[in-house]
Short mmCIF file of C-alpha atoms in Angstrom, two decimals:
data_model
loop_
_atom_site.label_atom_id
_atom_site.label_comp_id
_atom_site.label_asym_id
_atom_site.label_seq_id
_atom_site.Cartn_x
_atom_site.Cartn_y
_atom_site.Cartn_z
CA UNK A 1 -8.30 32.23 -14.09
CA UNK A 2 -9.52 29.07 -16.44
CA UNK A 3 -6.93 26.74 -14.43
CA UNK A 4 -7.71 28.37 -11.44
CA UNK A 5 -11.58 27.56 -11.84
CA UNK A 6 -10.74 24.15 -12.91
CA UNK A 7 -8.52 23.83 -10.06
CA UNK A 8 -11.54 24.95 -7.49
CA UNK A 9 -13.85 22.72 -9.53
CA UNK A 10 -11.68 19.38 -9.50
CA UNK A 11 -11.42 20.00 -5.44
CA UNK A 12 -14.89 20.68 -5.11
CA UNK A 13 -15.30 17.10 -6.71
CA UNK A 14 -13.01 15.62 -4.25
CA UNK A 15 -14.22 17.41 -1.06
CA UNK A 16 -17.85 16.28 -2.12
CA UNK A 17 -16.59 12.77 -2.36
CA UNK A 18 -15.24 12.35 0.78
CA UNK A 19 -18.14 13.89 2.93
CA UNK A 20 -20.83 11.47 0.61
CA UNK A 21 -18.35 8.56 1.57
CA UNK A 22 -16.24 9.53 4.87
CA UNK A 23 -18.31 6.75 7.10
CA UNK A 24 -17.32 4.17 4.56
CA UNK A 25 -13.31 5.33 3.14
CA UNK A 26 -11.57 3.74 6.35
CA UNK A 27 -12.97 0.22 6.17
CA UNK A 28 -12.87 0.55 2.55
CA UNK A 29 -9.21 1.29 2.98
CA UNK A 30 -8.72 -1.02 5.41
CA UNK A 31 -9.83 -4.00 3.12
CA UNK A 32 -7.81 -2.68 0.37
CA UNK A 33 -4.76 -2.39 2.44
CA UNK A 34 -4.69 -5.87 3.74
CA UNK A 35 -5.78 -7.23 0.57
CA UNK A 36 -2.58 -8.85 -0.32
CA UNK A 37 -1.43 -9.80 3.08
CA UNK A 38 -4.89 -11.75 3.46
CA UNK A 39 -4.61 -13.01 -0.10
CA UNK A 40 -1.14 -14.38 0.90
CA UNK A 41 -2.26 -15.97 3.75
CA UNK A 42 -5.00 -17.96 1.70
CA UNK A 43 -2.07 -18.86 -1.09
CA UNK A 44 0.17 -19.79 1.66
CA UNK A 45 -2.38 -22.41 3.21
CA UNK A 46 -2.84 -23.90 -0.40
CA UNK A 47 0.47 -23.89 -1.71
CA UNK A 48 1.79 -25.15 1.59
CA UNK A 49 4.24 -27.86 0.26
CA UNK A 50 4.95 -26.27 -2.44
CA UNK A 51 6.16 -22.96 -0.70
CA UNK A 52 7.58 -24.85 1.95
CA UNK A 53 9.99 -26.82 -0.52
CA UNK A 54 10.59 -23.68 -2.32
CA UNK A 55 12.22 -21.87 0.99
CA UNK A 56 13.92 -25.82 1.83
CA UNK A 57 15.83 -25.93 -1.32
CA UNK A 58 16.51 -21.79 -1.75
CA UNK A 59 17.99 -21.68 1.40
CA UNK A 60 18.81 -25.41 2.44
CA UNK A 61 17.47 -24.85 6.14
CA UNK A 62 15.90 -28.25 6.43
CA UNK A 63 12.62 -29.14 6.51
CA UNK A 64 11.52 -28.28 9.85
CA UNK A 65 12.86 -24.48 9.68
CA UNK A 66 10.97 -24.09 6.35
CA UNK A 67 7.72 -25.32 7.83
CA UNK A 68 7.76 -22.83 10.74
CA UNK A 69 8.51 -20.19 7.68
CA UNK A 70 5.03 -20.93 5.85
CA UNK A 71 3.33 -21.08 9.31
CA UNK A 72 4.54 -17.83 10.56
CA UNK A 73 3.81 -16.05 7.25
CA UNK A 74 0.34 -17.91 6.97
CA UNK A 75 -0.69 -17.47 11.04
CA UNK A 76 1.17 -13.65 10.83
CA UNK A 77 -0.85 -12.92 8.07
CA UNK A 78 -4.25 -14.10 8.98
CA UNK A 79 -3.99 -13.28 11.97
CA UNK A 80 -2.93 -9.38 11.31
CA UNK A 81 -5.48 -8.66 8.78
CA UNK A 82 -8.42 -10.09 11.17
CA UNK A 83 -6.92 -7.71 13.83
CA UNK A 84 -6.99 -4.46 11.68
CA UNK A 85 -10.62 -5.54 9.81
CA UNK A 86 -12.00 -5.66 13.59
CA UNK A 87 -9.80 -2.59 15.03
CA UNK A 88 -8.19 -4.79 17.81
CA UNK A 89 -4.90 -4.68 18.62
CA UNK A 90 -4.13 -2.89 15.11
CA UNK A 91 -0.98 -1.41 16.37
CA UNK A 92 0.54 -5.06 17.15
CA UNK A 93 -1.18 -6.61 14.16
CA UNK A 94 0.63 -3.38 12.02
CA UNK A 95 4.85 -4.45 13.59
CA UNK A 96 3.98 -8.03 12.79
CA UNK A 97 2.86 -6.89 9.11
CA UNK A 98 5.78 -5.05 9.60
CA UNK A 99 7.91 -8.20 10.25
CA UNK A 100 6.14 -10.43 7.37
CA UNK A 101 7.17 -7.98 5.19
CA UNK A 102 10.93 -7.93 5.90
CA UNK A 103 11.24 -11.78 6.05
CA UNK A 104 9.81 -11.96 2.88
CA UNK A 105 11.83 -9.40 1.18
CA UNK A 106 15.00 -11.53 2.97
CA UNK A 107 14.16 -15.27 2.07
CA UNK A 108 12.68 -14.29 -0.85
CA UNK A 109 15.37 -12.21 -2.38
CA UNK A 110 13.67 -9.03 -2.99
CA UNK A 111 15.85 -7.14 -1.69
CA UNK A 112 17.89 -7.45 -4.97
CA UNK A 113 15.14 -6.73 -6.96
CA UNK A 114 14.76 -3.05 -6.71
CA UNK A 115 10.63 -2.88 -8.34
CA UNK A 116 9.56 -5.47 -6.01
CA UNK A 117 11.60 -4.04 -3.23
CA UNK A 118 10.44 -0.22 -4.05
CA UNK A 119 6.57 -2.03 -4.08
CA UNK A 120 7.37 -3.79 -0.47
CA UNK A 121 7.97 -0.50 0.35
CA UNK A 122 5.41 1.08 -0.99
CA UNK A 123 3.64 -1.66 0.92
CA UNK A 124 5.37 -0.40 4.30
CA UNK A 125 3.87 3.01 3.75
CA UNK A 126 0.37 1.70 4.05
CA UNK A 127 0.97 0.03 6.92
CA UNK A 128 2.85 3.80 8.49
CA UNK A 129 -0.48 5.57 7.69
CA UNK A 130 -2.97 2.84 9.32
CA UNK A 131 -0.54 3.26 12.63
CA UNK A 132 -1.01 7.23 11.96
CA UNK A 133 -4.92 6.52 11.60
CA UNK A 134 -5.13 4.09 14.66
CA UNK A 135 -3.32 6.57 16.76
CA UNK A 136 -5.64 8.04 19.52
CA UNK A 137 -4.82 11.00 21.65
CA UNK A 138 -5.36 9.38 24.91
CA UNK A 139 -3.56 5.97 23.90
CA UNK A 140 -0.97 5.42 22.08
CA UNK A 141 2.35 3.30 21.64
CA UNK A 142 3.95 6.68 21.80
CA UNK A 143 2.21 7.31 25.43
CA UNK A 144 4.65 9.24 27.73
CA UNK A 145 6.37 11.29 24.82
CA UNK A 146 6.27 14.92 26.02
CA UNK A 147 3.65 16.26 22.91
CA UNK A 148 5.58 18.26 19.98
CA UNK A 149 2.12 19.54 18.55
CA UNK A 150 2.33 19.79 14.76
CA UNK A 151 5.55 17.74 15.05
CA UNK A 152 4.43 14.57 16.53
CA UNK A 153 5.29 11.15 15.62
CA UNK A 154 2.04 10.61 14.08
CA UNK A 155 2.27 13.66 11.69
CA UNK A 156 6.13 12.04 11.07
CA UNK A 157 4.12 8.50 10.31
CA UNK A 158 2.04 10.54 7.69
CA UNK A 159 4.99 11.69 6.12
CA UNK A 160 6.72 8.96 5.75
CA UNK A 161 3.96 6.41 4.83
CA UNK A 162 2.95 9.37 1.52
CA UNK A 163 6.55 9.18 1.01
CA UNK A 164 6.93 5.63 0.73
CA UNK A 165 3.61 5.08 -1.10
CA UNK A 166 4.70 6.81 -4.44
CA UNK A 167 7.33 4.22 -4.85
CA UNK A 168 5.22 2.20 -6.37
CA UNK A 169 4.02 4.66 -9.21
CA UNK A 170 7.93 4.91 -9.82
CA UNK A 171 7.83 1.19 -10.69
CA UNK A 172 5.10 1.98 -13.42
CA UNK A 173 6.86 4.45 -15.42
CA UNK A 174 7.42 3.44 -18.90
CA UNK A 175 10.71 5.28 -20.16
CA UNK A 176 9.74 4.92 -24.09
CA UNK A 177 9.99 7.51 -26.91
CA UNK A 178 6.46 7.79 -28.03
CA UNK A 179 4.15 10.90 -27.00
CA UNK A 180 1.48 8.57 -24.69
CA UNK A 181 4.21 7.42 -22.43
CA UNK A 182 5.80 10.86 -22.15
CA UNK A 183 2.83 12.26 -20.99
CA UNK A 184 1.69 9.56 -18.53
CA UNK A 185 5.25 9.79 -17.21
CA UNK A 186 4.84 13.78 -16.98
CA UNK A 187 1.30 13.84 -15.15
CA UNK A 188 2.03 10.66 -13.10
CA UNK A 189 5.51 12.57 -11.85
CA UNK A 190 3.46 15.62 -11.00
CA UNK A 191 0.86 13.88 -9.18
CA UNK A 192 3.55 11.85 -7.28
CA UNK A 193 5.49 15.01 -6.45
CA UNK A 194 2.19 16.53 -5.03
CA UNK A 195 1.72 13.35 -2.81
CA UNK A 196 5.01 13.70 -1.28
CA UNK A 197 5.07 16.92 -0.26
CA UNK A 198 1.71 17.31 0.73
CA UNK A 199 -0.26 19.98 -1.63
CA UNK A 200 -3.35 19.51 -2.88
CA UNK A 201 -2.84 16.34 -1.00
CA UNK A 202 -6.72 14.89 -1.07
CA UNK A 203 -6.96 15.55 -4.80
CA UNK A 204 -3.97 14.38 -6.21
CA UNK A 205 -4.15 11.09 -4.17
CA UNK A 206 -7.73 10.62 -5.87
CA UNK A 207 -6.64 11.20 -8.69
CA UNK A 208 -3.88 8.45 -8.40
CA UNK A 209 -6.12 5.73 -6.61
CA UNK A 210 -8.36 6.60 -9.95
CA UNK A 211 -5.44 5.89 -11.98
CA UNK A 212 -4.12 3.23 -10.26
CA UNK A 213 -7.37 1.22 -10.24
CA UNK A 214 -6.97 1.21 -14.38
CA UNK A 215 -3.84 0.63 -14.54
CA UNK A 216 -4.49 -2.27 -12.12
CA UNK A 217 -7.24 -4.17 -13.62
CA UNK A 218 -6.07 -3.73 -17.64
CA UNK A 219 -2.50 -5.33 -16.57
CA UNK A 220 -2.77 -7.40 -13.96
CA UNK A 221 -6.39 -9.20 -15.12
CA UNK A 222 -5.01 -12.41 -13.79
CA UNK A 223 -8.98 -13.68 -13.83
CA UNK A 224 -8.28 -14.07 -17.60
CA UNK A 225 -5.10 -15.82 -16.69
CA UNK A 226 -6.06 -19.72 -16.47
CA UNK A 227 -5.18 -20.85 -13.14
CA UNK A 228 -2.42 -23.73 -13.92
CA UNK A 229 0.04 -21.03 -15.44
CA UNK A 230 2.59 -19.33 -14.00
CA UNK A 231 1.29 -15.82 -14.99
CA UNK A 232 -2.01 -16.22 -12.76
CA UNK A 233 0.04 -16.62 -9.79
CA UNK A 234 2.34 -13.29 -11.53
CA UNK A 235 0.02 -11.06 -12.08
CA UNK A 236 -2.49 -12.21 -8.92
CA UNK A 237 0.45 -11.00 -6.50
CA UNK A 238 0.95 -7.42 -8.52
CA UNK A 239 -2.92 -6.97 -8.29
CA UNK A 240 -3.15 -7.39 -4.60
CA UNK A 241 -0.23 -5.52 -3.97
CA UNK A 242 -1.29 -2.50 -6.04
CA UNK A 243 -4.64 -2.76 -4.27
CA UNK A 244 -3.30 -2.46 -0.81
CA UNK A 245 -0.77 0.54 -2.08
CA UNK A 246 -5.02 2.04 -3.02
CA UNK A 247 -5.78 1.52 0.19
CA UNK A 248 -3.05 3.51 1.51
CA UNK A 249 -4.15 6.14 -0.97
CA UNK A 250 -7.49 6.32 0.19
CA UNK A 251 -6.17 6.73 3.98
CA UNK A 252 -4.28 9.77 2.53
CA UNK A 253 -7.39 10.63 1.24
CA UNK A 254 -9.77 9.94 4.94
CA UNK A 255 -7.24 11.42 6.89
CA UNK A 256 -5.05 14.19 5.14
CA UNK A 257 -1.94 14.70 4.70
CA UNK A 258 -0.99 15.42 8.33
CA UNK A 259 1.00 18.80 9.70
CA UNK A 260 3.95 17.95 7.77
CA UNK A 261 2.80 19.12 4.64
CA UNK A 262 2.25 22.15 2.32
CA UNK A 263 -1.13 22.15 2.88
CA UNK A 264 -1.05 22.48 6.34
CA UNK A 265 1.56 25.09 6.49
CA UNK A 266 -0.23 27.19 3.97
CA UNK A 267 -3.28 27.50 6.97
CA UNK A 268 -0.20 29.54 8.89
CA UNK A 269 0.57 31.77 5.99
#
């Protein structure tokens, strides 16, 4: 009955948090989401002949080819994150995110890294839930598919995008031998597991954006970084990108997990 009670009691918490601050989650997790894409865009606009050499001499494509490169991803970017920050066209701004996202695992050879490929895709999940969010009943990019009630595409989207999302806490377990790391690795599993398969859904993904948010700012302070070395640039990208995986967290926690889940299937029971 004591876990039980604490159980009720932690939910409580969470269910009081999100009525005090369900007018402001969204945008909240809106500006986390695009956090990284945006703060791309910026570097990209900066660093312009620097990235553009960078792709010129990876991939010998000439110079014109690599300048249409850092434009796309700059213009792409920019122009995606205004769209979702003002709820136009977030659908269209979401498939070019969409796009960035596999060109830049391509020319920049992520896709043989598997942490920074598993984060990308961690990233992708985000970007499934704020399609799942922006879907409306009377329009949608889905419009003319016969409705499958609990089963419909956006339901599918919220699957897939809580699914995706815990790849990135699988990037931040630490597979040492001393007691702290074992039980980080334990709790962090359970919460992950939880995520994924939709029980306890709101709480659990709290309690990972809470989590998260530590993790992010001890380890990737690049602010005490200074700005001519290498590891600012390092640890600026993980700290964006962790943020936006948040901000996919806090959509899990807005919306819920959806009718593919445990918790919705234990309302039928």
């Amino acid at each position: 009955m004591g876990q039980e009670d604490m159980m009720s009691s932690a939910e409580d918490v969470a269910d009081q948090f999100l009525r005090v601050t369900k007018q402001y989650l969204p945008h909240v997790a809106r500006l986390c989401l695009i956090s990284t894409f945006l703060e791309d865009g910026i570097r990209m606009w900066f660093q312009w002949n620097e990235q553009r050499d960078y792709i010129e001499g990876t991939w010998s494509c000439g110079y014109f080819l690599a300048l249409c490169f850092v434009l796309l991803n700059l213009t792409g970017q920019i122009g995606g994150c205004v769209l979702i920050l003002s709820r136009n066209f977030v659908q269209y701004a979401c498939f070019g995110l969409f796009g960035i996202i596999a060109l830049q695992t391509v020319a920049y050879s992520i896709l043989w890294d598997l942490k920074f490929l598993m984060r990308n895709l961690a990233l992708g999940g985000g970007l499934l839930l704020l399609l799942a969010e922006s879907r409306s009943e009377g329009k949608s990019m889905f419009a003319g598919v016969p409705s499958m009630g609990e089963s419909s595409p956006k339901q599918y989207m919220q699957l897939g995008g809580r699914v995706l999302l815990v790849l990135m806490f699988m990037t931040l377990l630490h597979f040492d031998s001393n007691l702290i790391s074992i039980l980080q690795n334990m709790v962090g599993t359970a919460l992950i597991i939880l995520v994924a398969v939709g029980f306890k859904t709101k709480l659990a993904a709290l309690t990972l954006v809470v989590w998260l948010l530590a993790i992010n700012v001890y380890f990737n302070a690049f602010w005490t970084v200074p700005a001519y070395k290498p590891m600012h640039d390092f640890l600026k990208y993980d700290f964006f990108q962790t943020t936006s995986v948040v901000g996919g967290l806090l959509l899990v926690v807005a919306l819920g997990p959806g009718g593919v889940s445990m918790d919705e299937k234990k309302k039928e029971w």
